[in-house]
Coordinates of C-alpha atoms in Angstrom, one line a residue:
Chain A
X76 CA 82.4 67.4 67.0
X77 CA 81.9 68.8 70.2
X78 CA 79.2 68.0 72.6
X79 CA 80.4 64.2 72.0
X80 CA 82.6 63.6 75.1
X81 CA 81.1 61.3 78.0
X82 CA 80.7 63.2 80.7
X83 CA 83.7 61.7 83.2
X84 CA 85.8 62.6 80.2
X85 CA 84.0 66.3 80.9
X86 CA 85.0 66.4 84.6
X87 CA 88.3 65.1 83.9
X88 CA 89.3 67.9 80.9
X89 CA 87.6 70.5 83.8
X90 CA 89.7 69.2 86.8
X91 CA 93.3 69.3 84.4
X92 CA 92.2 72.8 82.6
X93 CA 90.8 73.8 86.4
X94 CA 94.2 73.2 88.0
X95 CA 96.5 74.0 85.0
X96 CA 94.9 77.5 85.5
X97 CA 96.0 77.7 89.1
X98 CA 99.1 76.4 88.4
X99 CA 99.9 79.0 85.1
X100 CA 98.7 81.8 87.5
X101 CA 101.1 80.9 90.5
X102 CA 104.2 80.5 88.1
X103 CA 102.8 84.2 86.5
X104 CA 102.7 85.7 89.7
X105 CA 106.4 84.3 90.0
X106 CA 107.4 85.2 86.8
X107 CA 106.1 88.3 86.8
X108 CA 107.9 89.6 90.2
X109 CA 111.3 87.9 89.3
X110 CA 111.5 89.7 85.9
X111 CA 110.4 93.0 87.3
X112 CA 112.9 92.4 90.1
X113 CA 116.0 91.9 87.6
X114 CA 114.5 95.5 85.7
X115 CA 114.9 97.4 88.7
X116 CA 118.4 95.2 89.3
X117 CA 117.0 92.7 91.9
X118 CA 116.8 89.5 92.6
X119 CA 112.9 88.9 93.1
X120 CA 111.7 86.3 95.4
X121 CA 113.8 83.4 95.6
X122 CA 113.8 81.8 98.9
X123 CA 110.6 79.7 99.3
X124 CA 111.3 76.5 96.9
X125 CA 113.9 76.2 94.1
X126 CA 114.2 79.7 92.2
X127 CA 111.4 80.8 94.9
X128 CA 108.8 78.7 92.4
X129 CA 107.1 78.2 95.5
X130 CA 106.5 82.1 96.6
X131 CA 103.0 82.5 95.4
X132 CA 101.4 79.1 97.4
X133 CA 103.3 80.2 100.4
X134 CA 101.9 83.8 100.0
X135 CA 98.1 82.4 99.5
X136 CA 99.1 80.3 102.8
X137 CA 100.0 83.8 104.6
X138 CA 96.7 84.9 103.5
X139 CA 94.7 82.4 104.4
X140 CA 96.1 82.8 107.9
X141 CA 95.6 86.6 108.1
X142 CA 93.0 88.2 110.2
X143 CA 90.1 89.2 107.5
X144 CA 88.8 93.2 108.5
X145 CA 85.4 93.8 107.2
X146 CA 84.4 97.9 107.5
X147 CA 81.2 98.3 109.4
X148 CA 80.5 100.8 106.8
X149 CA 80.4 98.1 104.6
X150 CA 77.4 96.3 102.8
X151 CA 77.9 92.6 104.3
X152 CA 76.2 90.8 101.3
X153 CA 77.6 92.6 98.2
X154 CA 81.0 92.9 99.9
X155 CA 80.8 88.8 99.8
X156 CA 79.7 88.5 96.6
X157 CA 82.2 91.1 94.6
X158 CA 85.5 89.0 95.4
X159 CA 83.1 86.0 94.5
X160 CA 81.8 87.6 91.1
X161 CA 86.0 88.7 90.1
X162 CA 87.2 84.7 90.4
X163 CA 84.2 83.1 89.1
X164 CA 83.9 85.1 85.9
X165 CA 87.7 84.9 85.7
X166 CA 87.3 81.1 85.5
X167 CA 84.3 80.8 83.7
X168 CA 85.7 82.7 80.9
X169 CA 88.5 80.1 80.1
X170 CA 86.5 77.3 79.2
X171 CA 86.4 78.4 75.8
X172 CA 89.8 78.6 75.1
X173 CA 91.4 76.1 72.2
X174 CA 94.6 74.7 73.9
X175 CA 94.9 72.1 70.7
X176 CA 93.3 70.3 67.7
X177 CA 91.4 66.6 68.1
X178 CA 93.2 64.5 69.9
X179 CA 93.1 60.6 71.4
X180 CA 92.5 60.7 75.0
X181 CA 91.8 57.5 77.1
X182 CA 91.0 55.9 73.5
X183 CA 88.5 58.7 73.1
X184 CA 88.6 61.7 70.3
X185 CA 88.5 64.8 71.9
X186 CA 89.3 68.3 71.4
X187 CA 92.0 69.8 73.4
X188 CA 89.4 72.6 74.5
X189 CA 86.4 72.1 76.7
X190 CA 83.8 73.6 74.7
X191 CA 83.0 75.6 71.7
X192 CA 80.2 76.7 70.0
X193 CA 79.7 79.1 67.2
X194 CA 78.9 82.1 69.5
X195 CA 82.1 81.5 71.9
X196 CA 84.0 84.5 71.6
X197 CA 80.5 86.5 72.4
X198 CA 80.7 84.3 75.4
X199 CA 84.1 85.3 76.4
X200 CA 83.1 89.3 75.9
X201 CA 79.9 88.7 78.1
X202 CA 81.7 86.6 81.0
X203 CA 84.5 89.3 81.2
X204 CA 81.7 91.6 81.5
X205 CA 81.2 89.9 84.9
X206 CA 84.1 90.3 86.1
X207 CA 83.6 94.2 85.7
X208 CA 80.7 93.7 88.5
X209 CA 82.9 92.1 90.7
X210 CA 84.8 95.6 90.8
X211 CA 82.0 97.8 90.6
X212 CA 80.4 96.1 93.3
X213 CA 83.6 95.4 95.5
X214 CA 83.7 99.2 95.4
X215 CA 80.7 100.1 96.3
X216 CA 80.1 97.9 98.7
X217 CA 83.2 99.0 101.0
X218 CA 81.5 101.7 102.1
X219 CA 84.9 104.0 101.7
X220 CA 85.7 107.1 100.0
X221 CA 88.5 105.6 97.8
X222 CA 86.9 101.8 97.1
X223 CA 84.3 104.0 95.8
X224 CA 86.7 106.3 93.5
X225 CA 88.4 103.2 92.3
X226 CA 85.2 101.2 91.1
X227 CA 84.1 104.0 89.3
X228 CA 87.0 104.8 87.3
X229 CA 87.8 101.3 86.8
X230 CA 83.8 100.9 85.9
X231 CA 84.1 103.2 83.2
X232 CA 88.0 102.2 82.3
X233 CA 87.0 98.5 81.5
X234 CA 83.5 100.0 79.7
X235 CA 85.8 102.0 77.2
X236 CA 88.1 100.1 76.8
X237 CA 85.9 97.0 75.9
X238 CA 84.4 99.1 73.3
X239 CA 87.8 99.4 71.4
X240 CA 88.6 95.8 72.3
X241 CA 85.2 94.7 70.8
X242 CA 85.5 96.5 67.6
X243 CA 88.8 94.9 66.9
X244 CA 87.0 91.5 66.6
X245 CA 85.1 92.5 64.1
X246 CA 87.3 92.4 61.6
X247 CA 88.8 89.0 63.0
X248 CA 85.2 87.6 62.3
X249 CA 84.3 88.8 58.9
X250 CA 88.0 87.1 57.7
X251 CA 87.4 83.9 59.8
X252 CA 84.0 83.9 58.4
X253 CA 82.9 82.4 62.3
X254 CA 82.3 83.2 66.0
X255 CA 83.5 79.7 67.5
X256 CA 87.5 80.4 68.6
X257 CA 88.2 76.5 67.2
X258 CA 87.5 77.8 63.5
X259 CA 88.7 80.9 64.0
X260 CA 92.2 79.1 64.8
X261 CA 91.8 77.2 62.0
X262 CA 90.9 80.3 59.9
X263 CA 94.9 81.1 60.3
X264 CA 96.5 78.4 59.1
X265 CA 97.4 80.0 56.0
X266 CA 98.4 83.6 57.4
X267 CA 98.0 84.7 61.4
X268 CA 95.4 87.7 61.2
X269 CA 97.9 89.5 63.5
X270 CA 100.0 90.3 60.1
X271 CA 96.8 90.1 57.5
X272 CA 94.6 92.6 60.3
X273 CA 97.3 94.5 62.0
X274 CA 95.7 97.4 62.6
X275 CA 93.2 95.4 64.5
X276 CA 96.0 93.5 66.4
X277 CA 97.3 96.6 67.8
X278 CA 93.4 98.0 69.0
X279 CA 93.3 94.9 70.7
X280 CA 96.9 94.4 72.3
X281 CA 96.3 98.7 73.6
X282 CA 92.9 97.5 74.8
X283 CA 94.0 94.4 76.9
X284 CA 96.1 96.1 78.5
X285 CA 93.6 98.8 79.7
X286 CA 90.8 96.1 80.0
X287 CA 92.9 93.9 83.0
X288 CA 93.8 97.0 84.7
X289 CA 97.5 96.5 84.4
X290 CA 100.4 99.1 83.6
X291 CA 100.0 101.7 82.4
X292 CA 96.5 101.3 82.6
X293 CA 96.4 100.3 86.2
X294 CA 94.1 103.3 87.2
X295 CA 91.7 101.5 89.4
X296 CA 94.4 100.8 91.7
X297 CA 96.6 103.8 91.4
X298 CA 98.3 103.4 94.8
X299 CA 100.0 106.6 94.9
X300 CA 96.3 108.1 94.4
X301 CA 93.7 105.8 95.6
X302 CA 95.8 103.9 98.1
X303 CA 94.7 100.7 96.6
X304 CA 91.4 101.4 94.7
X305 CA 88.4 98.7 94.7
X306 CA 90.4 96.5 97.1
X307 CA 91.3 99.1 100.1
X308 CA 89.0 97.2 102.2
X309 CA 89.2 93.7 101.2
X310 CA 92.2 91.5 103.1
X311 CA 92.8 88.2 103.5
X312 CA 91.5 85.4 101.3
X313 CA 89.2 87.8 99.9
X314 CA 91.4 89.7 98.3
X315 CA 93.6 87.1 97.0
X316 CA 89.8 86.8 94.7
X317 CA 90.8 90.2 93.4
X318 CA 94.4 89.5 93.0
X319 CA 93.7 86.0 91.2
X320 CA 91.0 86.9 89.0
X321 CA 93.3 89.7 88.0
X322 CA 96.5 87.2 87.0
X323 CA 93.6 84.4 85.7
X324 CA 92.3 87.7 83.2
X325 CA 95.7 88.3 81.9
X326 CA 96.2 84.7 80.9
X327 CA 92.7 85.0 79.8
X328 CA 93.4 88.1 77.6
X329 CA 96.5 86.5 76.1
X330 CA 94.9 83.6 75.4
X331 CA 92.4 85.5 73.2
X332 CA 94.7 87.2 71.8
X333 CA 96.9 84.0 70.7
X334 CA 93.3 82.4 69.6
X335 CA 92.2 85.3 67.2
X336 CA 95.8 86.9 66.0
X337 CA 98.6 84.7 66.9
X338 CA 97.4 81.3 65.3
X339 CA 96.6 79.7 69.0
X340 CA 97.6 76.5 68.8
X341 CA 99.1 76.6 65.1
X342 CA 103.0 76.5 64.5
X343 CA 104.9 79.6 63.7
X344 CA 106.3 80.4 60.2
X345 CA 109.6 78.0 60.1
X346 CA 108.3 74.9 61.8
X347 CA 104.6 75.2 60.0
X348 CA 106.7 74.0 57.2
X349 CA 106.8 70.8 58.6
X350 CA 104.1 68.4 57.3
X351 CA 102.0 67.5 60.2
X352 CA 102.9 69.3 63.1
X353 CA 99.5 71.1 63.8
X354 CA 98.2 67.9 65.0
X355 CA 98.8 66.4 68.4
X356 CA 99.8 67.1 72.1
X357 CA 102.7 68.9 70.7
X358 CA 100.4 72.2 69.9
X359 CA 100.0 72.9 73.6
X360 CA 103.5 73.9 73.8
X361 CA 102.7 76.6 70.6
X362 CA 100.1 77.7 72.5
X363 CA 101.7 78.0 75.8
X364 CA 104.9 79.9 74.3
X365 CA 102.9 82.5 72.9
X366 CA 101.0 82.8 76.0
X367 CA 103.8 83.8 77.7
X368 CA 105.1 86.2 75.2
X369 CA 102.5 88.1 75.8
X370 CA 102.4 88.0 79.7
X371 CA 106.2 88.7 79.5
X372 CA 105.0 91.9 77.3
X373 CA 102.4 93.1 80.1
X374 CA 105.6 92.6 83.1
X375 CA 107.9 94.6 80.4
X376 CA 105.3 97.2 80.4
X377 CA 104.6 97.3 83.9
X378 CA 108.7 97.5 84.1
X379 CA 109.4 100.2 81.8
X380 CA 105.9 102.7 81.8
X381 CA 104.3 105.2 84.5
X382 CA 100.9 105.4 84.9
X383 CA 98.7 107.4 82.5
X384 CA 96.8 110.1 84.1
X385 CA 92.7 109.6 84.0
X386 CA 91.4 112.0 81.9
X387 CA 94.2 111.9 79.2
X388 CA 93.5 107.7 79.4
X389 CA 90.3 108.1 78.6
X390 CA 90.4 110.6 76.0
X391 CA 93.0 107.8 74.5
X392 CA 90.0 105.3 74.5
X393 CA 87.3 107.8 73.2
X394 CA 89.3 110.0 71.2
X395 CA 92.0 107.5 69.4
X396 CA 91.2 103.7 69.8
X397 CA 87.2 104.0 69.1
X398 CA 87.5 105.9 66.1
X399 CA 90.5 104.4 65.2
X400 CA 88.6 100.8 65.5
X401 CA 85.6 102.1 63.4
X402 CA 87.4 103.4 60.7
X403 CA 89.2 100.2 60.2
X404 CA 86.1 98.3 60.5
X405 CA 84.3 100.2 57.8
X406 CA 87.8 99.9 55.9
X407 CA 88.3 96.0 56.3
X408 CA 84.7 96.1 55.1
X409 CA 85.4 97.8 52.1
X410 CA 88.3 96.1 50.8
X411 CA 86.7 92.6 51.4
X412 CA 83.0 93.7 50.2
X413 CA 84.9 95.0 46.4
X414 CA 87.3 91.9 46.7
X415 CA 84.0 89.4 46.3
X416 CA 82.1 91.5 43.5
X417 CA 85.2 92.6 41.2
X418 CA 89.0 90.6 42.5
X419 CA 90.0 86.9 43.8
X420 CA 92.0 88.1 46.5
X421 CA 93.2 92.0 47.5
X422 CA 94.6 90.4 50.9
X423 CA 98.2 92.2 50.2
X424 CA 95.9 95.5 49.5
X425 CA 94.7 94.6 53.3
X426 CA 98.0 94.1 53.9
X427 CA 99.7 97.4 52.9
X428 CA 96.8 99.7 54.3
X429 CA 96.6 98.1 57.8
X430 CA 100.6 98.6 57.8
X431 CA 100.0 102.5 57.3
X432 CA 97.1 102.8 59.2
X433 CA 99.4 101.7 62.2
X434 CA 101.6 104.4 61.0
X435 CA 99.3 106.6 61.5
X436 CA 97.6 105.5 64.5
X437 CA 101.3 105.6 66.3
X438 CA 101.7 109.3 64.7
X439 CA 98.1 109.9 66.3
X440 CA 99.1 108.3 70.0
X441 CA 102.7 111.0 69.3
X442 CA 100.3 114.1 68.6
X443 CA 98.6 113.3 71.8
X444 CA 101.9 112.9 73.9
X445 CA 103.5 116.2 72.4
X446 CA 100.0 118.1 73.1
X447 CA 100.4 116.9 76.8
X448 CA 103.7 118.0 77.0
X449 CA 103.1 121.3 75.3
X450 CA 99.6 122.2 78.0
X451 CA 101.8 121.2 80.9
X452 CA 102.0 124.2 82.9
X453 CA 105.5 126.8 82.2
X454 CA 108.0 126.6 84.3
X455 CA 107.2 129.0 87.5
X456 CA 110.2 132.1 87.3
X457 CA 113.5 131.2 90.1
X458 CA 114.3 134.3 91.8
X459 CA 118.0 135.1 91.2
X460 CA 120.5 137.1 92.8
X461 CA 121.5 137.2 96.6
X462 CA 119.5 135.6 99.2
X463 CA 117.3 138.0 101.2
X464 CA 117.4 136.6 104.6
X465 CA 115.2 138.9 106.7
X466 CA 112.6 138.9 103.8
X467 CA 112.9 135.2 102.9
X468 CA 112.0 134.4 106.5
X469 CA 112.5 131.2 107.0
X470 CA 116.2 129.5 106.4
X471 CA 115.1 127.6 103.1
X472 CA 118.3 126.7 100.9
X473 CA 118.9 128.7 98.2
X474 CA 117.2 128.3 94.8
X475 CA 119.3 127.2 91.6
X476 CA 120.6 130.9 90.3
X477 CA 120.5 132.1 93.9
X478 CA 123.1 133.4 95.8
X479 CA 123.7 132.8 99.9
X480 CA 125.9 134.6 101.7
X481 CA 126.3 133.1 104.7
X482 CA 125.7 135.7 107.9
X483 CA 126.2 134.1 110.9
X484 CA 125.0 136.2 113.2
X485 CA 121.6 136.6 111.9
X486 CA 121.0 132.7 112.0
X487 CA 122.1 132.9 115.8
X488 CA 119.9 135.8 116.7
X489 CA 116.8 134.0 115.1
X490 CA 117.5 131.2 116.4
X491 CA 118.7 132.1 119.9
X492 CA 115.7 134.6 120.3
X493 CA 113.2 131.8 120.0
X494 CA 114.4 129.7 122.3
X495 CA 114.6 132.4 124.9
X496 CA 111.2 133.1 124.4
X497 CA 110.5 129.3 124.8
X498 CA 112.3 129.6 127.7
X499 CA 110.4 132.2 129.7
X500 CA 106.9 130.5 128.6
X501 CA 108.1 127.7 130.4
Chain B
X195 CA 76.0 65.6 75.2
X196 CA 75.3 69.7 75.4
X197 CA 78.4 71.8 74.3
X198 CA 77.0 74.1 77.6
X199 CA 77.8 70.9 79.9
X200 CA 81.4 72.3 80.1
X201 CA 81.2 75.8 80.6
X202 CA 78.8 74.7 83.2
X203 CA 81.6 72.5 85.0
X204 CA 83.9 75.0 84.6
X205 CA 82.3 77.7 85.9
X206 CA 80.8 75.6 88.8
X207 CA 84.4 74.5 89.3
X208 CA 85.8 77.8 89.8
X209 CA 82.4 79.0 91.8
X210 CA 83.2 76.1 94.0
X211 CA 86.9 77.4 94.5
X212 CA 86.2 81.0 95.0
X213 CA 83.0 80.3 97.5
X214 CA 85.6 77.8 99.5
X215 CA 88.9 80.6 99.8
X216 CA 86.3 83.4 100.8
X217 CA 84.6 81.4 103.4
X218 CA 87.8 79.4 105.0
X219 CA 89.3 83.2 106.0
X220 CA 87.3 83.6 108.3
X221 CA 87.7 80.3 109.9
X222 CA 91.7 80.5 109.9
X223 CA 92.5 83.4 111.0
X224 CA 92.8 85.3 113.5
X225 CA 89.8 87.1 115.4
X226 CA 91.4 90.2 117.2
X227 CA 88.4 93.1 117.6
X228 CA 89.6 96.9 117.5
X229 CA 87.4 99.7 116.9
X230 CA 90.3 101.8 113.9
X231 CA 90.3 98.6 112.4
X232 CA 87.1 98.3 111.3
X233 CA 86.7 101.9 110.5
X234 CA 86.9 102.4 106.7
X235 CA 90.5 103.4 105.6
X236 CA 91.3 106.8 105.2
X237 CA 95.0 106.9 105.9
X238 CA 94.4 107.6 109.2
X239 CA 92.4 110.5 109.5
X240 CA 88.7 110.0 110.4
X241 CA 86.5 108.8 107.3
X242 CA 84.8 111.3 105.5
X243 CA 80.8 111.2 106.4
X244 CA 79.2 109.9 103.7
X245 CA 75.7 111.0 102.6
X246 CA 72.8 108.8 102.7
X247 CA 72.6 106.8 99.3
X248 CA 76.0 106.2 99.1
X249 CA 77.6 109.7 98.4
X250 CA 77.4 112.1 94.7
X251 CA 80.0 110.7 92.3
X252 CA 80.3 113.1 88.8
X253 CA 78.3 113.0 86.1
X254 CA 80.6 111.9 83.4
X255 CA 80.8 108.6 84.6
X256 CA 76.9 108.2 84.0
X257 CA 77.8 109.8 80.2
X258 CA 80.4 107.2 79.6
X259 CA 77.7 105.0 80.2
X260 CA 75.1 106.2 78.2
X261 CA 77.9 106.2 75.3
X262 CA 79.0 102.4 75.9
X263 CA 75.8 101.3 76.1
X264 CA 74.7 102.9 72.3
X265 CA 78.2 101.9 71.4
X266 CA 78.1 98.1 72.8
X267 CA 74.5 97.8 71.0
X268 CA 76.4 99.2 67.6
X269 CA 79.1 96.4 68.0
X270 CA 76.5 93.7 68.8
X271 CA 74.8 94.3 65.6
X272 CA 78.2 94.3 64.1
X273 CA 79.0 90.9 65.0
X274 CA 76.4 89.0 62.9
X275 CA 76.7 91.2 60.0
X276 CA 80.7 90.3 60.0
X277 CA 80.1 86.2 60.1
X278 CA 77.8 86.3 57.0
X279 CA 79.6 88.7 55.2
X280 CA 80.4 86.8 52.1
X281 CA 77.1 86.1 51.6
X282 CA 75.8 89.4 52.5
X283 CA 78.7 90.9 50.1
X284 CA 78.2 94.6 48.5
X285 CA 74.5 95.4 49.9
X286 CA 75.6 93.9 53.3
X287 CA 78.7 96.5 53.3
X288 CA 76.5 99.6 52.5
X289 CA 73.5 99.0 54.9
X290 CA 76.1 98.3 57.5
X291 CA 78.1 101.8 56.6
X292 CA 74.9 103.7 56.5
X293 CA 74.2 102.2 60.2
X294 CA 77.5 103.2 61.2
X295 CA 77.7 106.5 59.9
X296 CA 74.3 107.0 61.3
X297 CA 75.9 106.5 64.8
X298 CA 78.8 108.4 64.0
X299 CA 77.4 112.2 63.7
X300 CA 75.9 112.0 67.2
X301 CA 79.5 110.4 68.6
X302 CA 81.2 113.2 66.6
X303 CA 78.5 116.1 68.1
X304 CA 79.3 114.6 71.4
X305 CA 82.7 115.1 71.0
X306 CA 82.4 118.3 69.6
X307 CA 80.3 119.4 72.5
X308 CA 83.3 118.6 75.0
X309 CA 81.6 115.0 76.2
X310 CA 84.2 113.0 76.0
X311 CA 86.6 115.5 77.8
X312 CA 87.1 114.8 81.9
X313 CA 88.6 117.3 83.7

């Protein structure tokens, strides 16, 4: 089935997929900083084009325009080829995404997907993997102190966190019975593995989160830290490569996660009822919807979260999600390994244990939290009672449970006496 | 025709795009030469000196990847072993959970040990 297009048909589905990419990040970008803007009870962009549709093109314009600063501490040829490593992976990763089933294009069957082959979801783990060098690299090569701190932790953020998000597929596979994302859609039809493999769902919705470096995961950028992490150094056109391989990876990440949980393409639960309506043009607009469900769930979260701190994110990815992942992988492996030698089907077994293993994976992630709260540091002792002024010093305000009693006099002297002194220097 | 032919388009597409936007900056804009501008950003202060090599970064990041690497070699092997599994079936299931436990006791003595802890 595929493999079978003419090639023009090839470069046509490229060019459409190419510039429907650009297009979907653009109207994310714009999405993403209207809906933030009405959280924090703003408007958002809305000057440039109707509804400010237009804000991210005229942005990339500004860009374009800017002056582009390259450190002299910085090594020339890597720092090229980071922002270059960051877009291209980002693109390259897309190609295997199904958008729809077979479908008659210029009198030709096609897929509505440009390629597939029964290792493509391997292929989308190893070209995300490039985009991680794009990073590493980008920091490094700044020659900076905080580039450098912001490659590395995002070098071994994205490594964790692609362990957890790996592990989660595992599962996905053994039920789909395949590698290639077009069967594993098809795989659903009857029930979506995001309700059959919950617990597996979750790992991989936490892990997508912390894999595109977005909130509350957004460590390698940490601005209030790191000023701006593995891009402090990049401006202009070079790092709008950063800024769109990061947008092209969250539509890449969602994607995967409508492919291998969501159904992709298929129809949710009412209108799957209707006889025929997996088939045609129409699916696009399944996929679509639930692609942007989940990129609405990533601005939600960037709305509503504060950043983790590093060391308590990462003992999240080591300490929760990886075991957490295993555990179910060994435990989907069970149930469907004494399904085939003694049952027909023990899918509601699957079922009921993946819904309490969420239970107690959220009663795991509530431990953590209240073990935070509880090593936080006690609250230093307030002084109480009147103000000492001559001891105190300097004229601070007073502390909550302290008293002031105002002395004029002694302000004036203080004050008076050091300007008289200024005075005479003078 | 290949089923690689696309990926090959595609990526060559978006190669194409990125090698374009980096090397047009340049081109557009402006060229205005200052000495702070090109020095690397420190908010202002002077940069910190950095040693030769690159600068000393800590040692857990080199741990975390020593442990993704055993861990991303685990998963690898998973992968296959999950596509056949029906036909594997029972024996497939218990060589697999032997493998896994196998890895588990060092992960579990690493943890123990304080390894996965940053401070």
């Amino acid at each position: 089935m595929f493999g079978t297009d003419p090639f023009w048909l090839v470069l046509v589905k490229t060019v459409v997929v190419f510039i429907g990419l650009v297009v979907i990040v653009m109207l994310t970008i714009w999405f993403e900083r209207r809906v933030v803007g009405r959280m924090q009870n703003r408007i958002g962009p809305n000057r440039a084009g109707p509804q400010g549709l237009l804000q991210t093109l005229v942005d990339g314009i500004k860009l374009a325009l800017k002056e582009e600063i390259i450190p002299i501490t910085a090594h020339k040829a890597v720092y090229w080829l980071a922002p270059f490593l960051s877009a291209f992976a980002a693109f390259a990763a897309f190609a295997v995404i199904p958008f729809g089933p077979t479908v008659s294009m210029f009198g030709i069957e096609t897929q509505l997907q440009l390629a597939d082959f029964p290792q493509s979801v391997l292929y989308l783990l190893a070209v995300a993997s490039i985009g991680i060098y794009g990073i590493v690299l980008s920091g490094w090569a700044s020659g900076s102190t905080y580039p450098l701190l912001g490659g590395l932790r995002s070098s071994a953020q994205m490594i964790s966190y692609e362990l957890a998000m790996s592990l989660s597929f595992v599962a996905v596979f053994m039920y789909a019975g395949s590698m290639s994302t077009s069967e594993i859609v098809i795989a659903q039809e009857q029930l979506w593995f995001c309700v059959l493999l919950l617990p597996s769902f979750v790992i991989y919705v936490t892990a997508m989160v912390g894999e595109t470096n977005r909130a509350p995961f957004d460590l390698p950028e940490a601005e209030s830290e790191l000023v701006g992490g593995f891009h402090t150094e990049y401006s202009s056109m070079k790092f709008a490569m950063f800024f769109l391989g990061e947008y092209i990876n969250m539509i890449t990440v969602s994607s995967i996660a409508t492919t291998l949980f969501l159904g992709g393409y298929l129809a949710p639960w009412p209108f799957s009822l209707i006889p025929g309506i997996n088939e045609g043009w129409w699916t696009i607009l399944f996929w679509f919807v639930k692609v942007v469900l989940f990129v609405f769930m990533y601005v939600w979260l960037r709305g509503t979260l504060p950043r983790y701190r590093y060391d308590q994110f990462m003992a999240f990815g080591w300490k929760v999600l990886i075991p957490f992942a295993l555990a179910w992988v060994v435990l989907t492996a069970a149930v469907r390994a004494f399904a085939i030698e003694y049952f027909e089907d023990v899918n509601m077994l699957l079922l009921g244990v993946g819904v309490m293993l969420v239970g107690v994976f959220i009663y795991l992630v509530y431990l953590q939290i209240r073990d935070a709260r509880r090593a936080r540091e006690p609250e230093p002792e307030l002084p109480s009672g009147p103000m000492n002024l001559e001891n105190e010093g300097f004229p601070v305000p007073p502390l909550p449970g302290q008293t002031f009693e105002y002395t004029p006099r002694a302000s004036t002297t203080v004050s008076g006496g050091t300007e008289q002194e200024e005075v005479t220097d003078g | 025709m290949n089923v690689y032919i696309p990926i090959l388009t595609m990526a060559g597409l978006g190669g194409l795009f990125a090698l374009f936007s980096i090397s047009i900056a340049p081109i557009t804009g402006p060229k205005r030469y200052n000495r702070a501008k090109v020095d690397a950003y420190e908010c202002g202060i002077d940069p910190t000196p950095q040693p030769i090599g690159g600068g000393r970064f800590p040692v857990k990041y080199y741990l975390t990847a020593m442990m993704f690497i055993i861990f991303d070699i685990e998963i690898v092997f998973l992968y296959p072993w999950a596509v056949y599994f029906d036909t594997l079936a029972l024996f497939g299931f218990l060589a697999v959970l032997l493998f896994i436990v196998n890895l588990t006791i060092p992960y579990v003595y690493e943890w123990r040990r304080g390894g996965l802890d940053w401070d």
